[in-house]
PDB file of C-alpha atoms in Angstrom:
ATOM      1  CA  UNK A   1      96.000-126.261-104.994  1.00 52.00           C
ATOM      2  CA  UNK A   2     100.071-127.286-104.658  1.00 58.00           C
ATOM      3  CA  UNK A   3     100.680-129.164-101.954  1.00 59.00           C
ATOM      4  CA  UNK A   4     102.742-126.266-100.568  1.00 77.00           C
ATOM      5  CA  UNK A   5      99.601-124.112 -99.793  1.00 82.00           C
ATOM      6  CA  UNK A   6      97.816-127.066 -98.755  1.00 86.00           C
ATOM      7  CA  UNK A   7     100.133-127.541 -95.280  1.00 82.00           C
ATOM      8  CA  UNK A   8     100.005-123.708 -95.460  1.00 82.00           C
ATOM      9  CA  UNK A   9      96.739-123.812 -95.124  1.00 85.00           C
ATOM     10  CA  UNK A  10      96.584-126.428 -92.875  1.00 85.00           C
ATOM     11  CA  UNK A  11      99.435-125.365 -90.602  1.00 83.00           C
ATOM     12  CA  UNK A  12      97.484-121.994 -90.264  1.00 82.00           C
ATOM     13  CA  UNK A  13      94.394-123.928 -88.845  1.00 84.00           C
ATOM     14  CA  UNK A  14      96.450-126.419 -86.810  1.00 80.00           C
ATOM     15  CA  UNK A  15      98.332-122.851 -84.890  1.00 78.00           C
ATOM     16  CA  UNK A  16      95.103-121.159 -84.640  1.00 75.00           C
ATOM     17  CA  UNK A  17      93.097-123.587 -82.665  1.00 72.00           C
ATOM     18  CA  UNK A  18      93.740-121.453 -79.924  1.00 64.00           C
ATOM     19  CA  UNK A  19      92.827-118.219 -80.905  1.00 63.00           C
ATOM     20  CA  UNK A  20      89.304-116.857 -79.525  1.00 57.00           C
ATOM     21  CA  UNK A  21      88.194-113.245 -80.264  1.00 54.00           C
ATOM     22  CA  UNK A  22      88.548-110.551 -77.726  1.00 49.00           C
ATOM     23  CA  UNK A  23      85.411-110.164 -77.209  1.00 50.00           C
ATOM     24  CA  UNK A  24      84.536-113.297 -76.092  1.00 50.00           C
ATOM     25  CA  UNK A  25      87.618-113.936 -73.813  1.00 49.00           C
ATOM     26  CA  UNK A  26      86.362-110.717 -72.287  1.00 51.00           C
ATOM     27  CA  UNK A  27      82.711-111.764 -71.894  1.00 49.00           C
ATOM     28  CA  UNK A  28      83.949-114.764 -70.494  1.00 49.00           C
ATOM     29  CA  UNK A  29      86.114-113.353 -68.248  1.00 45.00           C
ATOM     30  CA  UNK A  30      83.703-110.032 -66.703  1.00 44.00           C
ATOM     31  CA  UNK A  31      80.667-112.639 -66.885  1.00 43.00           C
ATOM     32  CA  UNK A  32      78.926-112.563 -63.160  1.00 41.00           C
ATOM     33  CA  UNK A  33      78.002-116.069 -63.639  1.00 45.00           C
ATOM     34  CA  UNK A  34      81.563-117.031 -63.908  1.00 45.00           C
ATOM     35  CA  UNK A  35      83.264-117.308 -60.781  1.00 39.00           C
ATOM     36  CA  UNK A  36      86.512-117.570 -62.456  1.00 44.00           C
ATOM     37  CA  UNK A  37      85.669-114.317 -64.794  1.00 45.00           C
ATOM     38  CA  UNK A  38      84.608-112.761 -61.534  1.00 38.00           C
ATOM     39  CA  UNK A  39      87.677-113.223 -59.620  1.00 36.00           C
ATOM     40  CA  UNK A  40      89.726-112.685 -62.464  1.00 46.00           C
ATOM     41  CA  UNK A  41      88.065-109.268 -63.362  1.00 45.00           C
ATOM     42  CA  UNK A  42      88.359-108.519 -59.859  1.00 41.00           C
ATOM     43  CA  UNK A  43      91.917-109.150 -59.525  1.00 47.00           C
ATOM     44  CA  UNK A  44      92.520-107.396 -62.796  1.00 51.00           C
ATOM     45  CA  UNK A  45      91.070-103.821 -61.198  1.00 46.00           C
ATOM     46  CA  UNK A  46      93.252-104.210 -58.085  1.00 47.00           C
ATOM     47  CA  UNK A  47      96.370-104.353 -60.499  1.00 48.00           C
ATOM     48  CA  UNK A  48      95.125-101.642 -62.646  1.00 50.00           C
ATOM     49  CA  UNK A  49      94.622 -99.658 -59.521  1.00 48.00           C
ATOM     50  CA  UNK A  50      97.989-100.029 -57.969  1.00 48.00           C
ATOM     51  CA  UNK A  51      99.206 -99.402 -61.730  1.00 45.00           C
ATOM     52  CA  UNK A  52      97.319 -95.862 -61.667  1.00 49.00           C
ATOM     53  CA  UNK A  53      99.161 -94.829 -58.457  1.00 60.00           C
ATOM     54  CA  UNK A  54     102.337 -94.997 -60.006  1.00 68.00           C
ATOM     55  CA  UNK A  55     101.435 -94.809 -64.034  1.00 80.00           C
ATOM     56  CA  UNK A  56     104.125 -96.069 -66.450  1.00 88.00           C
ATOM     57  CA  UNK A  57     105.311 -92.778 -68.285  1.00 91.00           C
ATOM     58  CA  UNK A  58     108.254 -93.588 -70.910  1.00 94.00           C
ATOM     59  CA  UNK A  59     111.355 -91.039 -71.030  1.00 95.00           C
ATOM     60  CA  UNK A  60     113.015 -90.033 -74.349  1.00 95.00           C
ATOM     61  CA  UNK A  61     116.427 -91.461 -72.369  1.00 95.00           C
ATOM     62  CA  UNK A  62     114.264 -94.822 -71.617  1.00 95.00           C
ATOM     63  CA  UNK A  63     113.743 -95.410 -75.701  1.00 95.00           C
ATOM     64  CA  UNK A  64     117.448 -94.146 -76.520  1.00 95.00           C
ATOM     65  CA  UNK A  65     118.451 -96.776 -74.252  1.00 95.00           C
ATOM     66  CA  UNK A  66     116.730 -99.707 -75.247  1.00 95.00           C
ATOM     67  CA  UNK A  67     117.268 -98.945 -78.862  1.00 95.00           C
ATOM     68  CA  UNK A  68     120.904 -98.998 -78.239  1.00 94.00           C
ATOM     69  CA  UNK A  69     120.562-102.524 -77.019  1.00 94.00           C
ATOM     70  CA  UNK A  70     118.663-103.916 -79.419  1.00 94.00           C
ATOM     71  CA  UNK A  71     120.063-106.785 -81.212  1.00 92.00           C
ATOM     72  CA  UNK A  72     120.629-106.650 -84.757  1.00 92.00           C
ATOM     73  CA  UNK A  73     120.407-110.316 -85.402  1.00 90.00           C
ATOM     74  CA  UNK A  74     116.677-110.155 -84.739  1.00 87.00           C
ATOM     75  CA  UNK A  75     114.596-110.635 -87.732  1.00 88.00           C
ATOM     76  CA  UNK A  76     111.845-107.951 -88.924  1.00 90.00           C
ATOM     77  CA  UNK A  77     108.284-108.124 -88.353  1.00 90.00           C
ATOM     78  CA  UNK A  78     105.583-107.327 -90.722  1.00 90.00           C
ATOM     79  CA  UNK A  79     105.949-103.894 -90.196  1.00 89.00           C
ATOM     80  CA  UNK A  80     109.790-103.769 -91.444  1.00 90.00           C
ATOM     81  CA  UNK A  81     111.528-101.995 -89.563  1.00 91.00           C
ATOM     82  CA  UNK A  82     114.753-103.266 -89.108  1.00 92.00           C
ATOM     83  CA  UNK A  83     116.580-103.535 -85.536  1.00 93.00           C
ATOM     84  CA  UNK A  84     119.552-102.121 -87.616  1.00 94.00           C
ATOM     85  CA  UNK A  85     117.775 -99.285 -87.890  1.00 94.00           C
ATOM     86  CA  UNK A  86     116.287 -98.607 -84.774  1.00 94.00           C
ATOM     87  CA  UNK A  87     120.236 -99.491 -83.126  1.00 94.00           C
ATOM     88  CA  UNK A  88     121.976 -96.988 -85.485  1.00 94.00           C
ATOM     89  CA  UNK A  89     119.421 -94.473 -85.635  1.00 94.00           C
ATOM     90  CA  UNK A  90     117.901 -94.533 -82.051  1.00 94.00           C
ATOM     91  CA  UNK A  91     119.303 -91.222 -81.293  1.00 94.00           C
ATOM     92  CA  UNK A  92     117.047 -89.413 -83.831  1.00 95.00           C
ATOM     93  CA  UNK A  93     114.184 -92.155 -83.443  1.00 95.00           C
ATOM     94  CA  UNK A  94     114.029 -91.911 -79.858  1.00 95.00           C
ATOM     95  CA  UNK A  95     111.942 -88.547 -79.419  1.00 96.00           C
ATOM     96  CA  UNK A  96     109.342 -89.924 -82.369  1.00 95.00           C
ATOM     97  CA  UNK A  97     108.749 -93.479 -80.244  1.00 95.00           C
ATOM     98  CA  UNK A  98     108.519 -91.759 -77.082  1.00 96.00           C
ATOM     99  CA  UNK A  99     105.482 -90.122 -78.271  1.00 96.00           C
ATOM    100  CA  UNK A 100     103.978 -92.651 -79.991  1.00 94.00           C
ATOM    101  CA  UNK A 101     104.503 -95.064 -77.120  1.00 94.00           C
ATOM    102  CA  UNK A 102     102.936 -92.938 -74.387  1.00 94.00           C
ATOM    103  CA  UNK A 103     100.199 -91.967 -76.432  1.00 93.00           C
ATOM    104  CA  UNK A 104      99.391 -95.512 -76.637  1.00 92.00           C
ATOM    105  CA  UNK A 105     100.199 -96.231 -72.891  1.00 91.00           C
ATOM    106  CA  UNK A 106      97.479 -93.392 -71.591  1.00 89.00           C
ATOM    107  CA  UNK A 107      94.269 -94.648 -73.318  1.00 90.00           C
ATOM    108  CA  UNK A 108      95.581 -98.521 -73.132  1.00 87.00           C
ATOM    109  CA  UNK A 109      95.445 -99.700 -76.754  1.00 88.00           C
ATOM    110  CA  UNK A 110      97.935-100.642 -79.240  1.00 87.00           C
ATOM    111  CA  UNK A 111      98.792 -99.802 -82.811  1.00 87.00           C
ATOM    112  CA  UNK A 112      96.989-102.934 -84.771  1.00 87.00           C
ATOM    113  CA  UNK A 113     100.571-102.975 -86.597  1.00 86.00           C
ATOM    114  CA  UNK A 114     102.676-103.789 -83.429  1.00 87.00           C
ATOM    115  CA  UNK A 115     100.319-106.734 -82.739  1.00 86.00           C
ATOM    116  CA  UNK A 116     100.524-108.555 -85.855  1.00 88.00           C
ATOM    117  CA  UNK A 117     103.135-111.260 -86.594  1.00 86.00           C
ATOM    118  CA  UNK A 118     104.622-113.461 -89.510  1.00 86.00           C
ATOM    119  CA  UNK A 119     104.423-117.409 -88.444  1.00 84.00           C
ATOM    120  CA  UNK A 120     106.767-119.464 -89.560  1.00 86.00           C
ATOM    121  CA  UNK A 121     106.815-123.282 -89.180  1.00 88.00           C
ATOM    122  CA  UNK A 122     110.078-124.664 -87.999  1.00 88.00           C
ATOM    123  CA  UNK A 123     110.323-128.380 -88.466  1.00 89.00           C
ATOM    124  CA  UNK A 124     111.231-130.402 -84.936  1.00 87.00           C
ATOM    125  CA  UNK A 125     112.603-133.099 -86.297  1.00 87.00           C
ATOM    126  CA  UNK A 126     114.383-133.819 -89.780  1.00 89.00           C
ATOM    127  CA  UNK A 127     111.319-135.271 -91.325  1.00 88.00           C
ATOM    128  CA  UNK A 128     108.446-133.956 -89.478  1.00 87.00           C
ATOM    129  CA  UNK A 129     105.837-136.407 -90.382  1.00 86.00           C
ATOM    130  CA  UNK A 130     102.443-134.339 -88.657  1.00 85.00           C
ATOM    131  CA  UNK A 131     101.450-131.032 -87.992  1.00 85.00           C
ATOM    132  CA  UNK A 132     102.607-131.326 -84.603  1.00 82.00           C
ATOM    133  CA  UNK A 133     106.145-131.739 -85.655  1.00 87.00           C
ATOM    134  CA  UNK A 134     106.689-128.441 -86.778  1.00 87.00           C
ATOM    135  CA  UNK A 135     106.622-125.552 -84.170  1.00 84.00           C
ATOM    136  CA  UNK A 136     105.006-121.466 -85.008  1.00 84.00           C
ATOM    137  CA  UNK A 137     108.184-119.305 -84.918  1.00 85.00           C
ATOM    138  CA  UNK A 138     106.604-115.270 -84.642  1.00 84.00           C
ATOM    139  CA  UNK A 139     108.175-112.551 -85.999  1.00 88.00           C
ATOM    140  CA  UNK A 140     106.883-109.703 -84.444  1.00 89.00           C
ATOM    141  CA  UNK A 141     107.774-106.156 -84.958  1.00 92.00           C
ATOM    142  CA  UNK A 142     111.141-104.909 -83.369  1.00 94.00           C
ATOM    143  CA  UNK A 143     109.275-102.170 -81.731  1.00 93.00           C
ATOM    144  CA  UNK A 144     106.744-103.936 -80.285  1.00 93.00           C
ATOM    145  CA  UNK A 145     109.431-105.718 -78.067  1.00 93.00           C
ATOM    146  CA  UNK A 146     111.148-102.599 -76.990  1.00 95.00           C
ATOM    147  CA  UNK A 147     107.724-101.184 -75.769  1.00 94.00           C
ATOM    148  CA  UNK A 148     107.127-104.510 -74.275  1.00 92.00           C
ATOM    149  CA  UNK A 149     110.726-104.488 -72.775  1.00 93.00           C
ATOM    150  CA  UNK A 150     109.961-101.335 -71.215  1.00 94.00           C
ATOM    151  CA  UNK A 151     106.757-102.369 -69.784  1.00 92.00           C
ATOM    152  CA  UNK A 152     108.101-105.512 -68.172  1.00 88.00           C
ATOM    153  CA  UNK A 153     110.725-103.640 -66.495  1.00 89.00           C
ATOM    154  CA  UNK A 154     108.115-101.387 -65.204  1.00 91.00           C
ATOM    155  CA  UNK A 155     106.272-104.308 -63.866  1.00 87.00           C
ATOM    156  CA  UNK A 156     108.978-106.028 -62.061  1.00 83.00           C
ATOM    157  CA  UNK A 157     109.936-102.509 -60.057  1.00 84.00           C
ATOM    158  CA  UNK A 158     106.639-103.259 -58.812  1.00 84.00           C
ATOM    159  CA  UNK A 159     106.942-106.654 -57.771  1.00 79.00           C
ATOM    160  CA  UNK A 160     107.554-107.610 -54.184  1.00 78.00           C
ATOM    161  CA  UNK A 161     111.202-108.529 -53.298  1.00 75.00           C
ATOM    162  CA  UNK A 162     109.951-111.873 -51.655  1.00 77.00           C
ATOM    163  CA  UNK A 163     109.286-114.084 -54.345  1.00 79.00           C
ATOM    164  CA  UNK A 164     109.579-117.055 -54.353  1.00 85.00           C
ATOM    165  CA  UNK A 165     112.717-118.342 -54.215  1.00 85.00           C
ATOM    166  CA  UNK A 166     112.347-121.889 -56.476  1.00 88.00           C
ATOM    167  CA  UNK A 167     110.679-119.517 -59.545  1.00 86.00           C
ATOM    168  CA  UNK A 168     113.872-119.781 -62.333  1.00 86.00           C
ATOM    169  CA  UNK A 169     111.675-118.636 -65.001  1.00 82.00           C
ATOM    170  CA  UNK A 170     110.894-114.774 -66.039  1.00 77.00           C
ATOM    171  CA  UNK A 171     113.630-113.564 -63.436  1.00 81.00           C
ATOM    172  CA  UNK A 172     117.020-111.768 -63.799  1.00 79.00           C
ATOM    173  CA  UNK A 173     120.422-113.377 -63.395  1.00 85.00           C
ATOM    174  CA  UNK A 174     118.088-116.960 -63.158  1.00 87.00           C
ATOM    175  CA  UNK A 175     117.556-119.816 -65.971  1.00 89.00           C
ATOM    176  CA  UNK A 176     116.848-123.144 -66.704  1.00 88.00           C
ATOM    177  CA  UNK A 177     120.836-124.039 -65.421  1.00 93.00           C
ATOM    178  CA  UNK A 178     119.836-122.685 -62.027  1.00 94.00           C
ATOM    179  CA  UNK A 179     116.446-125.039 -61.533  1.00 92.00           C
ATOM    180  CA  UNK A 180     118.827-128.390 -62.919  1.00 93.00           C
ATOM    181  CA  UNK A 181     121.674-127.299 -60.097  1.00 95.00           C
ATOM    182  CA  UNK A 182     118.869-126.899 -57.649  1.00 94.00           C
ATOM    183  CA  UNK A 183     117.333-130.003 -58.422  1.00 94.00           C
ATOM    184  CA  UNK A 184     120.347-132.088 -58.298  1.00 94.00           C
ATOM    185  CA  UNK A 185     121.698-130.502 -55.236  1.00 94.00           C
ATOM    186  CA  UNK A 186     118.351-131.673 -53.337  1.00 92.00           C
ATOM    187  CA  UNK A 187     118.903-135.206 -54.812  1.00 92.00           C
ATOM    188  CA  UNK A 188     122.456-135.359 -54.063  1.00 92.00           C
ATOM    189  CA  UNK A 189     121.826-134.023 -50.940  1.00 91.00           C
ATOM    190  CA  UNK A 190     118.552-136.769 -50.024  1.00 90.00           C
ATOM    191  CA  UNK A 191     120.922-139.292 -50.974  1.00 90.00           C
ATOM    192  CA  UNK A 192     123.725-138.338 -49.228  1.00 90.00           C
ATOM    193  CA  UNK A 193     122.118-138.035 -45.288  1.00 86.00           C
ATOM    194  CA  UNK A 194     121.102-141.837 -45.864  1.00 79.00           C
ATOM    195  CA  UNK A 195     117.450-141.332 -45.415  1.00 75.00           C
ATOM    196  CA  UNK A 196     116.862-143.351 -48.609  1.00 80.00           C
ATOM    197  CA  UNK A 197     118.722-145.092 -51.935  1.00 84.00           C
ATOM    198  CA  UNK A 198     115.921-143.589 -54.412  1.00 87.00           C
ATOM    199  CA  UNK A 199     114.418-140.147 -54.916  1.00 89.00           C
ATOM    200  CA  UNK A 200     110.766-139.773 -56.190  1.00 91.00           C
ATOM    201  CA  UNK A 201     110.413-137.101 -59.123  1.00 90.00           C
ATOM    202  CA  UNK A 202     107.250-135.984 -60.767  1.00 91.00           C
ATOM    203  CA  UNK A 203     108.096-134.111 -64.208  1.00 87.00           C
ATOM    204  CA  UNK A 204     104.609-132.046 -65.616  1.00 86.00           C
ATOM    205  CA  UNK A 205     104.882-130.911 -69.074  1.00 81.00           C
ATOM    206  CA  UNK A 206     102.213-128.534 -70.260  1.00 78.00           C
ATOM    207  CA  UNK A 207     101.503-128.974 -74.290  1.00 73.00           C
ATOM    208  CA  UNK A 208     101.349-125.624 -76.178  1.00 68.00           C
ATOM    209  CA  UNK A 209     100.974-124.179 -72.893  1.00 69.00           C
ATOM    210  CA  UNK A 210     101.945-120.397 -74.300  1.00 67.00           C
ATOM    211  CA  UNK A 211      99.201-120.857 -76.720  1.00 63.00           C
ATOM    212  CA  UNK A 212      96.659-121.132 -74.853  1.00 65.00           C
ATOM    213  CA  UNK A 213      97.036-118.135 -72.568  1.00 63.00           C
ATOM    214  CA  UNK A 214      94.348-115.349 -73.644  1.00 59.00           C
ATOM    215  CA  UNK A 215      96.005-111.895 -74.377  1.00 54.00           C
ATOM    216  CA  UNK A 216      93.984-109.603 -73.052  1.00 48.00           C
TER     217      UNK A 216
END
């Protein structure tokens, strides 16, 4: 074995500590002797039931216009089809992936080839000397993030208007520039009124926090 597919093979293990078979996330999750499963099962059928009072139905005009914004510097998945393609052809494509998608919306399951990815490990740091140095890059298939694109705006019409305020993250018109300004306004601001010379700040950092979220 070349030491090539040796970290290959080792990389592989080292990203799929996380994974856990659907099955088992959902046993753990409906389980009545889990109190977390139970709540979490229970909270999951009072957002599928506000869902089915308003179902998420996807318009021919819906696909032509996220096709149209696709960006073409986005790299392939494993099923190859290029973002090129969809962008330049999404007039013609748009009728064919309104069908598909909807037809996958009404019974709730996915095409196994929209939920597959290529990994790639992108070093950290110029000479990554562990397997925690290098970070899993997913290519995922172009379609699979219009349909998701679709989806999220369909979840956020249904979100109420009073969020909170201080969440940056996962919001339009709000990023990471937004929760620095806030943050240094407050300081700036604590310092200023002469209440105190030093400001307190407790910084949490999660470690492969998106990793070890279970899809359902």
């Amino acid at each position: 074995m070349s030491m090539d597919e040796s970290l290959a093979n080792k990389l592989n293990t080292f990203f799929g500590r996380f994974k856990v078979t659907s099955s088992s996330a959902k046993a753990n999750r409906a389980s009545p002797n889990n109190a977390d499963g139970a709540i979490g099962a229970a909270n999951g059928a009072c957002a599928e039931s506000a869902i089915e009072q308003r179902p998420l139905i996807i318009m021919e005009s819906d696909m032509r216009r996220v096709f149209k914004r696709v960006n073409t510097r986005k790299a392939a998945g494993p099923d190859c089809i290029c973002s090129r393609v969809l962008k330049a052809c999404g007039d013609q494509l748009a009728l064919v992936f309104t069908n598909i998608f909807n037809l996958s919306l009404t019974p709730g399951i996915v095409p196994s080839i929209f939920k597959r990815s290529t990994i790639v490990p992108v070093p950290k740091k110029p000479r990554p000397s562990g397997l925690n140095d290098y970070c899993p890059v997913a290519f995922t298939s172009v379609v699979m993030k219009c349909l998701e694109k679709l989806i999220r705006d369909f979840i956020t019409s249904l979100l109420p208007a009073s969020m909170d305020p201080l969440q940056f993250a996962y919001r339009h018109n709000r990023s990471t520039d937004d929760a620095i300004a806030h943050l240094l306004h407050t300081t700036l601001t604590h310092l200023d009124n002469g209440r105190s010379n030093y400001v307190k700040i407790l910084l949490v950092k999660y470690s492969s926090a998106f990793n070890t979220i279970i899809p359902f």
